[in-house]
Amino acid sequence: MTVRRKELHLAAHFPGVNNTTVWADPRAKSQIEFSSFEQLARTAERGLFDFFFLAEGLRLREHKGRIHDLDVVGRPESLTVLNALAAVTDRIGLAATVNATFNEPYDLARRLTTLDHLSGGRAAWNVVTSSDAFTGENFRRGRYLDRADRYTRAAEFVTVARQLWDSWTADGVSRPFAHRGRHFDITGESTVPRSPQGHPVVIQAGDSDEGREFAAATADVIFTRHGTLEAGRAFYADVKKRLEKYGRGPDGLKIMPGVTVVLGDTAAEAQEKASEIRRLQVSPQNAILTLEQIWGVDLSSYDPDGPLPETDPVPEPSITQGRTRHGDTVAIAEKWRALSKEKGLSIRETVIEASTRQSFIGTPEAVATELDEFVRRDAADGFILVPHLTPGGLDEFVDRVVPLLQERGAFRTEYQGATLRSHLGLSDPVGRS
Ligand SMILES: Cc1cc2nc3c(=O)[nH]c(=O)nc-3n(C[C@H](O)[C@H](O)[C@H](O)COP(=O)(O)O)c2cc1C
């Protein structure tokens, strides 16, 4: 067997409040009941995935003063769910998205170490910095932390967490810690002994320049939206290049875009299925809602099958609250209008075309080949699969694509080690003292 240069990594994103979810499908089940989390995690483990991933929302999003349709089912707390999953799974990594703006290092480091102990070394933390006044109200902090300060706090947060994780030696001796910085001034002793991984795996998901720098300095994995071959290769090169100045080699940081997969027995069948899923995801009503989130105003009088508004988006206040920022909405509107004019697309068709993320569509053979090619061509180190169905959305991938990846030597045929660090091929924790 030839020795492969790179190993492909896979993770499962639990669907729910993301805009790929199709609730109208009769097979869709609860996004809150434990059986749903358990089913998807077990499927991913059967497929030998590296980790199971939970996103986080600290306030239900609102649109026109009402809870956003996809959030009406609620958003449970990730670490609690993952601790329960640790009991019904053996090998798969368990990744929680947890905000560095609305938590405290001592408490969070302790909760993550506890998950790492309970799971036998499978914990991961996706450090996000999202903060807006709307979310802050849930924490009585109002306009807490400017955008510019979020990564300063996050960087200091991770530094302190690592100090806490290192405050117990591998042979069980606890040493007091002391940290005095701009955001935290804490001393004491960690209550939990060093966990199997030493440091839970750190994931990062921001995309700004500060976000990329933070990832290069700190993270073990990046969850990115740059999923196409071209954008993926540019992002990959950019971030890997930044590692050197932190004394890190390129293999120490894995880049994993969030992608979707649609399978069919023929290429045409898969394409037909993918178009149908997009039409279900972007219903006429959803098309208007998406447009309103960008334009920031009520557009209910517009016909989803008609042209886009000629007016520009309004600056704050928007009628939408609690969403991750879109960037420059006027520029987006211009881009969408140009797209619509160029291709003669209606509002709904434009939303479908403009909001489609990287999707691998085809026969299992074609999809396996393409996934492997992306990794071989340095557009990614692996993928976070975002299914559109809860909780059965990965069944077909695990049954039909994973064996083909294994056949071509692109993916493991069994878990080699017990910890998530070992699945990811990561050595010592970053910054370990
Ligand atoms: C792929 C991806 C997934 C994200 N998931 C979450 C999430 O689940 N919860 C959250 O609060 N923020 C999430 N974010 C937001 C980012 O972590 C980050 O806080 C935000 O993008 C602002 O950082 P930036 O300016 O560096 O992009 C996500 C971002 C990306 C790119």
Short mmCIF file of C-alpha atoms and ligand atoms in Angstrom, two decimals:
data_model
loop_
_atom_site.label_atom_id
_atom_site.label_comp_id
_atom_site.label_asym_id
_atom_site.label_seq_id
_atom_site.Cartn_x
_atom_site.Cartn_y
_atom_site.Cartn_z
CA MET A 1 0.00 0.00 0.00
CA THR A 2 1.29 3.47 -0.81
CA VAL A 3 1.78 5.85 2.08
CA ARG A 4 -0.70 8.70 1.84
CA ARG A 5 0.49 12.24 2.32
CA LYS A 6 -2.69 13.34 4.06
CA GLU A 7 -5.52 11.63 5.85
CA LEU A 8 -9.07 12.79 5.32
CA HIS A 9 -11.06 13.83 8.42
CA LEU A 10 -14.83 13.84 8.81
CA ALA A 11 -17.18 15.44 11.31
CA ALA A 12 -20.95 15.54 11.70
CA HIS A 13 -22.81 18.80 12.29
CA PHE A 14 -26.09 18.23 14.10
CA PRO A 15 -28.73 19.95 11.99
CA GLY A 16 -31.46 21.99 13.56
CA VAL A 17 -31.50 25.75 13.48
CA ASN A 18 -29.21 26.15 10.46
CA ASN A 19 -30.80 27.17 7.19
CA THR A 20 -30.06 23.84 5.51
CA THR A 21 -32.62 22.07 7.69
CA VAL A 22 -35.74 20.76 5.99
CA TRP A 23 -38.45 20.30 8.59
CA ALA A 24 -41.14 19.63 6.00
CA ASP A 25 -39.67 16.19 5.27
CA PRO A 26 -41.82 13.50 6.94
CA ARG A 27 -38.63 11.80 8.18
CA ALA A 28 -37.58 14.89 10.20
CA LYS A 29 -37.70 14.32 13.95
CA SER A 30 -37.18 16.34 17.13
CA GLN A 31 -34.16 18.60 17.45
CA ILE A 32 -34.41 18.52 21.25
CA GLU A 33 -35.04 14.91 22.22
CA PHE A 34 -31.97 12.95 23.24
CA SER A 35 -32.81 10.14 20.80
CA SER A 36 -32.09 12.51 17.88
CA PHE A 37 -28.62 13.46 19.17
CA GLU A 38 -27.93 9.83 19.96
CA GLN A 39 -28.98 8.56 16.54
CA LEU A 40 -26.84 11.03 14.60
CA ALA A 41 -23.81 10.57 16.89
CA ARG A 42 -24.03 6.79 16.64
CA THR A 43 -24.33 6.97 12.85
CA ALA A 44 -21.24 9.20 12.68
CA GLU A 45 -19.36 6.85 14.97
CA ARG A 46 -20.37 3.88 12.81
CA GLY A 47 -18.82 5.87 9.95
CA LEU A 48 -15.62 6.33 12.05
CA PHE A 49 -15.99 10.13 11.97
CA ASP A 50 -13.51 12.24 13.91
CA PHE A 51 -16.14 14.21 15.81
CA PHE A 52 -19.76 15.15 16.33
CA PHE A 53 -20.34 18.92 16.38
CA LEU A 54 -22.90 21.15 18.09
CA ALA A 55 -23.33 24.82 17.19
CA GLU A 56 -24.50 27.33 19.78
CA GLY A 57 -27.04 30.12 19.96
CA LEU A 58 -27.35 32.10 23.18
CA ARG A 59 -30.52 33.89 22.23
CA LEU A 60 -33.33 32.83 19.92
CA ARG A 61 -33.10 34.90 16.76
CA GLU A 62 -35.97 37.24 16.00
CA HIS A 63 -37.46 38.48 12.80
CA LYS A 64 -40.10 41.20 12.71
CA GLY A 65 -40.43 40.85 16.47
CA ARG A 66 -41.16 37.12 16.34
CA ILE A 67 -38.93 34.14 17.02
CA HIS A 68 -37.22 33.02 13.81
CA ASP A 69 -38.95 29.96 12.31
CA LEU A 70 -35.91 27.71 12.68
CA ASP A 71 -35.42 28.69 16.33
CA VAL A 72 -38.92 27.97 17.61
CA VAL A 73 -37.75 24.48 18.58
CA GLY A 74 -35.23 25.96 21.03
CA ARG A 75 -31.48 25.68 21.50
CA PRO A 76 -30.27 23.34 24.26
CA GLU A 77 -26.93 23.72 26.05
CA SER A 78 -24.22 21.81 24.20
CA LEU A 79 -21.94 20.50 26.99
CA THR A 80 -24.88 18.92 28.78
CA VAL A 81 -25.91 17.13 25.59
CA LEU A 82 -22.34 15.98 24.91
CA ASN A 83 -21.88 14.62 28.44
CA ALA A 84 -24.96 12.48 27.87
CA LEU A 85 -23.61 11.37 24.47
CA ALA A 86 -20.30 10.38 26.08
CA ALA A 87 -22.23 7.62 27.84
CA VAL A 88 -23.68 6.10 24.65
CA THR A 89 -20.65 6.41 22.33
CA ASP A 90 -17.10 5.07 22.63
CA ARG A 91 -14.72 6.71 20.22
CA ILE A 92 -16.18 9.69 18.40
CA GLY A 93 -15.00 13.17 19.43
CA LEU A 94 -17.59 15.49 21.02
CA ALA A 95 -17.33 19.16 20.05
CA ALA A 96 -19.22 21.99 21.74
CA THR A 97 -19.43 25.53 20.44
CA VAL A 98 -19.07 27.80 23.46
CA ASN A 99 -18.82 31.58 23.42
CA ALA A 100 -15.71 33.26 24.88
CA THR A 101 -17.61 36.52 25.41
CA PHE A 102 -20.33 35.28 27.77
CA ASN A 103 -18.44 32.70 29.84
CA GLU A 104 -15.68 32.67 32.44
CA PRO A 105 -12.44 30.70 31.92
CA TYR A 106 -12.40 28.98 35.29
CA ASP A 107 -15.90 27.60 34.92
CA LEU A 108 -15.61 26.65 31.26
CA ALA A 109 -12.14 25.06 31.58
CA ARG A 110 -13.58 22.94 34.39
CA ARG A 111 -16.63 21.88 32.39
CA LEU A 112 -14.51 20.97 29.35
CA THR A 113 -12.04 18.96 31.44
CA THR A 114 -14.97 17.14 32.99
CA LEU A 115 -16.30 16.19 29.53
CA ASP A 116 -12.80 15.08 28.57
CA HIS A 117 -12.68 12.80 31.63
CA LEU A 118 -16.19 11.41 31.18
CA SER A 119 -15.58 10.67 27.50
CA GLY A 120 -12.09 9.25 27.88
CA GLY A 121 -10.38 12.08 25.96
CA ARG A 122 -12.91 13.06 23.31
CA ALA A 123 -13.76 16.69 24.19
CA ALA A 124 -13.43 19.67 21.83
CA TRP A 125 -14.27 23.34 22.24
CA ASN A 126 -15.26 25.52 19.29
CA VAL A 127 -14.30 28.99 20.53
CA VAL A 128 -16.65 31.60 19.10
CA THR A 129 -16.65 35.30 19.82
CA SER A 130 -20.05 36.38 18.50
CA SER A 131 -21.43 39.11 20.64
CA ASP A 132 -24.12 41.65 20.07
CA ALA A 133 -26.24 43.79 22.33
CA PHE A 134 -29.26 41.62 21.60
CA THR A 135 -27.53 38.46 22.89
CA GLY A 136 -25.94 40.47 25.69
CA GLU A 137 -29.38 41.29 27.08
CA ASN A 138 -29.71 37.64 28.10
CA PHE A 139 -26.63 38.19 30.25
CA ARG A 140 -27.55 41.65 31.54
CA ARG A 141 -24.53 43.05 29.74
CA GLY A 142 -26.18 45.18 27.10
CA ARG A 143 -23.63 46.38 24.58
CA TYR A 144 -20.94 44.22 26.06
CA LEU A 145 -17.58 44.16 24.27
CA ASP A 146 -16.80 45.91 21.04
CA ARG A 147 -16.06 43.79 18.04
CA ALA A 148 -12.37 44.71 18.31
CA ASP A 149 -12.17 43.44 21.90
CA ARG A 150 -13.81 40.10 21.29
CA TYR A 151 -10.72 38.33 20.01
CA THR A 152 -8.49 39.97 22.64
CA ARG A 153 -10.75 38.50 25.27
CA ALA A 154 -10.98 35.15 23.43
CA ALA A 155 -7.17 34.90 23.15
CA GLU A 156 -6.72 35.68 26.83
CA PHE A 157 -9.57 33.28 27.65
CA VAL A 158 -7.84 30.38 25.87
CA THR A 159 -4.49 31.25 27.45
CA VAL A 160 -6.05 31.14 30.91
CA ALA A 161 -7.94 27.92 30.15
CA ARG A 162 -4.67 26.31 29.06
CA GLN A 163 -2.96 27.48 32.22
CA LEU A 164 -5.73 25.85 34.21
CA TRP A 165 -5.50 22.62 32.21
CA ASP A 166 -1.75 22.59 32.84
CA SER A 167 -2.10 23.33 36.53
CA TRP A 168 -2.38 19.62 37.28
CA THR A 169 0.61 17.55 36.27
CA ALA A 170 0.19 14.22 34.49
CA ASP A 171 1.12 12.44 37.73
CA GLY A 172 -1.71 14.05 39.64
CA VAL A 173 -0.11 16.99 41.40
CA SER A 174 -2.15 20.18 41.53
CA ARG A 175 -0.29 23.50 41.33
CA PRO A 176 -1.93 26.86 42.02
CA PHE A 177 -2.49 29.11 39.02
CA ALA A 178 -2.35 32.90 38.81
CA HIS A 179 -3.30 35.06 35.86
CA ARG A 180 -3.45 38.82 35.71
CA GLY A 181 -4.46 40.35 32.38
CA ARG A 182 -6.71 42.89 30.77
CA HIS A 183 -9.84 40.76 30.87
CA PHE A 184 -9.18 38.33 33.71
CA ASP A 185 -7.49 38.58 37.07
CA ILE A 186 -7.79 35.21 38.74
CA THR A 187 -5.84 32.97 41.11
CA GLY A 188 -6.63 29.70 42.76
CA GLU A 189 -6.53 26.01 42.07
CA SER A 190 -8.26 23.96 39.42
CA THR A 191 -10.65 21.43 40.90
CA VAL A 192 -10.26 18.81 38.18
CA PRO A 193 -7.17 16.66 37.54
CA ARG A 194 -5.49 16.67 34.15
CA SER A 195 -7.77 14.99 31.62
CA PRO A 196 -6.85 12.31 29.07
CA GLN A 197 -6.14 14.82 26.29
CA GLY A 198 -4.45 17.31 28.58
CA HIS A 199 -6.11 20.06 26.60
CA PRO A 200 -9.43 19.45 24.88
CA VAL A 201 -9.16 20.06 21.12
CA VAL A 202 -9.66 23.75 20.27
CA ILE A 203 -11.71 24.64 17.19
CA GLN A 204 -12.17 28.13 15.73
CA ALA A 205 -14.84 29.36 13.34
CA GLY A 206 -14.36 33.10 12.69
CA ASP A 207 -13.33 34.40 9.31
CA SER A 208 -12.00 37.93 9.76
CA ASP A 209 -8.29 38.65 9.69
CA GLU A 210 -8.26 38.65 13.52
CA GLY A 211 -10.16 35.37 13.48
CA ARG A 212 -7.65 33.72 11.17
CA GLU A 213 -4.73 35.00 13.24
CA PHE A 214 -6.37 33.75 16.41
CA ALA A 215 -6.80 30.33 14.79
CA ALA A 216 -3.17 30.22 13.62
CA ALA A 217 -1.95 31.07 17.11
CA THR A 218 -4.37 28.92 19.03
CA ALA A 219 -6.58 26.40 17.30
CA ASP A 220 -6.24 22.72 16.39
CA VAL A 221 -9.08 22.83 13.84
CA ILE A 222 -10.82 25.56 11.80
CA PHE A 223 -14.47 25.20 10.86
CA THR A 224 -14.79 27.35 7.75
CA ARG A 225 -17.36 28.33 5.14
CA HIS A 226 -14.73 28.34 2.36
CA GLY A 227 -15.83 25.06 0.86
CA THR A 228 -15.35 25.38 -2.90
CA LEU A 229 -12.12 24.13 -4.47
CA GLU A 230 -10.92 27.60 -5.39
CA ALA A 231 -11.95 29.46 -2.21
CA GLY A 232 -10.84 26.49 -0.10
CA ARG A 233 -7.36 26.47 -1.63
CA ALA A 234 -6.95 30.22 -1.07
CA PHE A 235 -8.15 30.01 2.55
CA TYR A 236 -6.02 26.93 3.22
CA ALA A 237 -2.86 28.59 1.89
CA ASP A 238 -3.58 31.80 3.80
CA VAL A 239 -4.09 30.14 7.17
CA LYS A 240 -1.34 27.53 6.89
CA LYS A 241 1.11 30.30 5.98
CA ARG A 242 0.28 32.12 9.22
CA LEU A 243 1.31 29.12 11.36
CA GLU A 244 5.02 29.59 10.89
CA LYS A 245 5.30 32.72 12.96
CA TYR A 246 3.81 30.82 15.91
CA GLY A 247 6.39 28.06 15.51
CA ARG A 248 3.77 25.61 14.29
CA GLY A 249 3.95 23.14 11.41
CA PRO A 250 1.15 22.92 8.80
CA ASP A 251 -0.19 19.62 10.17
CA GLY A 252 -0.96 21.08 13.58
CA LEU A 253 -4.06 22.91 12.33
CA LYS A 254 -6.75 21.03 10.39
CA ILE A 255 -9.00 22.95 8.05
CA MET A 256 -12.52 21.60 7.75
CA PRO A 257 -15.17 23.40 5.69
CA GLY A 258 -18.85 22.84 6.38
CA VAL A 259 -20.34 21.13 3.31
CA THR A 260 -23.47 19.30 2.24
CA VAL A 261 -23.74 16.05 0.25
CA VAL A 262 -26.56 14.83 -1.99
CA LEU A 263 -26.33 11.30 -3.38
CA GLY A 264 -28.11 9.59 -6.25
CA ASP A 265 -27.76 6.40 -8.29
CA THR A 266 -26.94 8.53 -11.30
CA ALA A 267 -25.52 12.05 -11.62
CA ALA A 268 -28.86 13.26 -13.01
CA GLU A 269 -30.84 11.78 -10.14
CA ALA A 270 -28.53 13.39 -7.59
CA GLN A 271 -28.85 16.79 -9.32
CA GLU A 272 -32.64 16.47 -9.36
CA LYS A 273 -32.65 15.59 -5.64
CA ALA A 274 -30.33 18.51 -4.84
CA SER A 275 -32.59 20.98 -6.67
CA GLU A 276 -35.62 19.62 -4.83
CA ILE A 277 -33.84 20.01 -1.47
CA ARG A 278 -32.87 23.60 -2.33
CA ARG A 279 -36.49 24.36 -3.26
CA LEU A 280 -37.61 22.94 0.11
CA GLN A 281 -34.93 24.91 1.96
CA VAL A 282 -35.75 28.13 0.15
CA SER A 283 -39.56 28.11 0.04
CA PRO A 284 -41.25 31.25 -1.38
CA GLN A 285 -41.72 32.46 2.20
CA ASN A 286 -38.08 31.71 3.13
CA ALA A 287 -36.84 33.57 0.06
CA ILE A 288 -38.57 36.75 1.24
CA LEU A 289 -37.35 36.20 4.81
CA THR A 290 -33.74 35.82 3.62
CA LEU A 291 -34.07 38.99 1.59
CA GLU A 292 -35.53 40.86 4.56
CA GLN A 293 -32.57 39.78 6.70
CA ILE A 294 -30.24 41.50 4.23
CA TRP A 295 -32.39 44.52 3.36
CA GLY A 296 -33.37 44.99 7.03
CA VAL A 297 -36.96 45.97 6.17
CA ASP A 298 -40.35 44.36 5.61
CA LEU A 299 -40.54 43.05 2.04
CA SER A 300 -43.71 40.97 2.42
CA SER A 301 -45.39 42.84 -0.44
CA TYR A 302 -42.77 41.51 -2.88
CA ASP A 303 -43.52 38.54 -5.13
CA PRO A 304 -40.95 35.74 -4.58
CA ASP A 305 -41.24 34.95 -8.29
CA GLY A 306 -40.68 38.60 -9.25
CA PRO A 307 -37.62 40.88 -9.37
CA LEU A 308 -35.44 42.03 -6.44
CA PRO A 309 -36.05 45.39 -4.73
CA GLU A 310 -34.35 48.34 -6.42
CA THR A 311 -33.92 50.13 -3.07
CA ASP A 312 -30.76 49.59 -1.00
CA PRO A 313 -30.67 47.83 2.40
CA VAL A 314 -31.14 50.08 5.42
CA PRO A 315 -28.39 50.52 8.01
CA GLU A 316 -29.28 49.63 11.65
CA PRO A 317 -31.79 49.10 13.14
CA SER A 318 -32.74 46.03 11.16
CA ILE A 319 -35.93 44.06 11.63
CA THR A 320 -33.74 41.00 12.30
CA GLN A 321 -31.99 40.36 15.62
CA GLY A 322 -29.39 37.84 16.78
CA ARG A 323 -27.96 36.75 13.44
CA THR A 324 -24.28 36.37 12.70
CA ARG A 325 -23.42 39.48 10.71
CA HIS A 326 -23.78 39.36 6.93
CA GLY A 327 -21.00 41.79 6.13
CA ASP A 328 -21.67 44.78 3.90
CA THR A 329 -25.37 44.40 3.10
CA VAL A 330 -25.37 47.12 0.41
CA ALA A 331 -22.60 45.27 -1.43
CA ILE A 332 -24.47 41.97 -1.07
CA ALA A 333 -27.64 43.56 -2.45
CA GLU A 334 -25.72 44.91 -5.44
CA LYS A 335 -24.16 41.51 -6.08
CA TRP A 336 -27.52 39.76 -5.88
CA ARG A 337 -29.19 42.27 -8.21
CA ALA A 338 -26.36 41.83 -10.73
CA LEU A 339 -26.74 38.04 -10.51
CA SER A 340 -30.49 38.27 -10.96
CA LYS A 341 -30.14 40.54 -14.01
CA GLU A 342 -27.39 38.51 -15.61
CA LYS A 343 -29.23 35.21 -15.37
CA GLY A 344 -32.81 36.50 -15.41
CA LEU A 345 -33.56 35.11 -11.93
CA SER A 346 -36.53 35.83 -9.66
CA ILE A 347 -36.11 36.64 -5.95
CA ARG A 348 -36.45 32.98 -4.98
CA GLU A 349 -34.11 31.76 -7.72
CA THR A 350 -31.53 34.39 -6.76
CA VAL A 351 -31.64 33.38 -3.09
CA ILE A 352 -31.24 29.73 -4.08
CA GLU A 353 -28.32 30.48 -6.38
CA ALA A 354 -26.57 32.99 -4.11
CA SER A 355 -26.93 31.10 -0.83
CA THR A 356 -25.96 27.62 -2.01
CA ARG A 357 -22.90 26.46 -0.09
CA GLN A 358 -20.38 23.96 -1.35
CA SER A 359 -22.30 20.83 -2.05
CA PHE A 360 -20.98 17.49 -3.26
CA ILE A 361 -23.69 16.17 -5.56
CA GLY A 362 -23.47 12.91 -7.47
CA THR A 363 -23.13 9.16 -7.24
CA PRO A 364 -21.32 7.82 -4.17
CA GLU A 365 -18.30 7.12 -6.42
CA ALA A 366 -18.21 10.66 -7.78
CA VAL A 367 -18.62 12.21 -4.33
CA ALA A 368 -15.87 10.02 -2.80
CA THR A 369 -13.54 10.98 -5.66
CA GLU A 370 -14.28 14.68 -5.28
CA LEU A 371 -13.88 14.73 -1.49
CA ASP A 372 -10.55 12.98 -1.83
CA GLU A 373 -9.46 15.36 -4.57
CA PHE A 374 -10.24 18.42 -2.42
CA VAL A 375 -8.01 17.06 0.32
CA ARG A 376 -5.22 16.03 -2.04
CA ARG A 377 -5.28 19.46 -3.67
CA ASP A 378 -5.02 21.30 -0.35
CA ALA A 379 -8.48 22.84 -0.34
CA ALA A 380 -9.22 21.15 3.00
CA ASP A 381 -7.98 18.57 5.51
CA GLY A 382 -11.47 17.16 5.84
CA PHE A 383 -15.12 18.14 6.03
CA ILE A 384 -17.83 18.96 8.53
CA LEU A 385 -20.91 17.44 6.94
CA VAL A 386 -24.08 19.44 7.39
CA PRO A 387 -27.05 17.15 6.67
CA HIS A 388 -30.46 18.60 5.87
CA LEU A 389 -32.38 16.02 7.87
CA THR A 390 -32.52 15.43 11.65
CA PRO A 391 -31.45 12.83 12.65
CA GLY A 392 -31.14 10.42 9.69
CA GLY A 393 -29.31 12.79 7.35
CA LEU A 394 -25.96 10.97 7.38
CA ASP A 395 -27.17 7.36 7.00
CA GLU A 396 -26.67 7.22 3.25
CA PHE A 397 -23.26 8.88 3.37
CA VAL A 398 -21.99 6.45 6.00
CA ASP A 399 -23.40 3.41 4.18
CA ARG A 400 -22.40 4.36 0.65
CA VAL A 401 -19.54 6.89 0.61
CA VAL A 402 -17.39 5.95 3.62
CA PRO A 403 -16.66 2.41 2.26
CA LEU A 404 -15.54 3.93 -1.04
CA LEU A 405 -13.23 6.39 0.72
CA GLN A 406 -11.81 3.47 2.67
CA GLU A 407 -11.33 1.39 -0.49
CA ARG A 408 -9.22 4.11 -2.04
CA GLY A 409 -7.15 4.40 1.15
CA ALA A 410 -8.41 7.92 1.83
CA PHE A 411 -10.11 7.23 5.15
CA ARG A 412 -9.47 5.07 8.22
CA THR A 413 -10.93 1.57 8.42
CA GLU A 414 -10.91 1.63 12.20
CA TYR A 415 -10.18 4.12 14.95
CA GLN A 416 -6.48 3.91 15.76
CA GLY A 417 -6.46 5.65 19.12
CA ALA A 418 -8.91 6.46 21.87
CA THR A 419 -8.77 10.27 21.90
CA LEU A 420 -9.98 12.93 19.49
CA ARG A 421 -6.42 14.29 19.28
CA SER A 422 -5.34 10.94 17.99
CA HIS A 423 -8.17 10.75 15.39
CA LEU A 424 -7.11 14.18 14.13
CA GLY A 425 -3.44 13.17 14.03
CA LEU A 426 -2.57 15.97 16.46
CA SER A 427 0.38 15.65 18.75
CA ASP A 428 0.94 17.67 21.89
CA PRO A 429 -1.58 20.35 22.80
CA VAL A 430 -0.74 23.80 21.43
CA GLY A 431 1.00 25.93 24.03
CA ARG A 432 1.35 23.11 26.55
CA SER A 433 3.70 24.17 29.31
C1 LIG B 1 -18.55 28.07 9.86
C2 LIG B 1 -18.90 28.97 11.02
C3 LIG B 1 -19.72 28.49 12.05
C4 LIG B 1 -20.05 29.31 13.14
N1 LIG B 1 -20.84 28.83 14.15
C5 LIG B 1 -21.18 29.63 15.19
C6 LIG B 1 -22.02 29.16 16.26
O1 LIG B 1 -22.48 28.02 16.27
N2 LIG B 1 -22.33 30.00 17.27
C7 LIG B 1 -21.86 31.28 17.31
O2 LIG B 1 -22.16 31.99 18.27
N3 LIG B 1 -21.06 31.76 16.31
C8 LIG B 1 -20.73 30.97 15.27
N4 LIG B 1 -19.93 31.45 14.26
C9 LIG B 1 -19.46 32.85 14.37
C10 LIG B 1 -17.95 32.96 14.56
O3 LIG B 1 -17.43 32.06 15.41
C11 LIG B 1 -17.45 34.32 14.91
O4 LIG B 1 -17.72 34.60 16.23
C12 LIG B 1 -18.01 35.36 14.00
O5 LIG B 1 -17.90 34.89 12.69
C13 LIG B 1 -17.27 36.65 14.16
O6 LIG B 1 -15.92 36.45 13.96
P1 LIG B 1 -15.20 36.94 12.65
O7 LIG B 1 -15.39 38.40 12.66
O8 LIG B 1 -13.77 36.51 12.80
O9 LIG B 1 -15.87 36.25 11.48
C14 LIG B 1 -19.57 30.65 13.17
C15 LIG B 1 -18.77 31.11 12.12
C16 LIG B 1 -18.42 30.30 11.06
C17 LIG B 1 -17.53 30.84 9.98
#
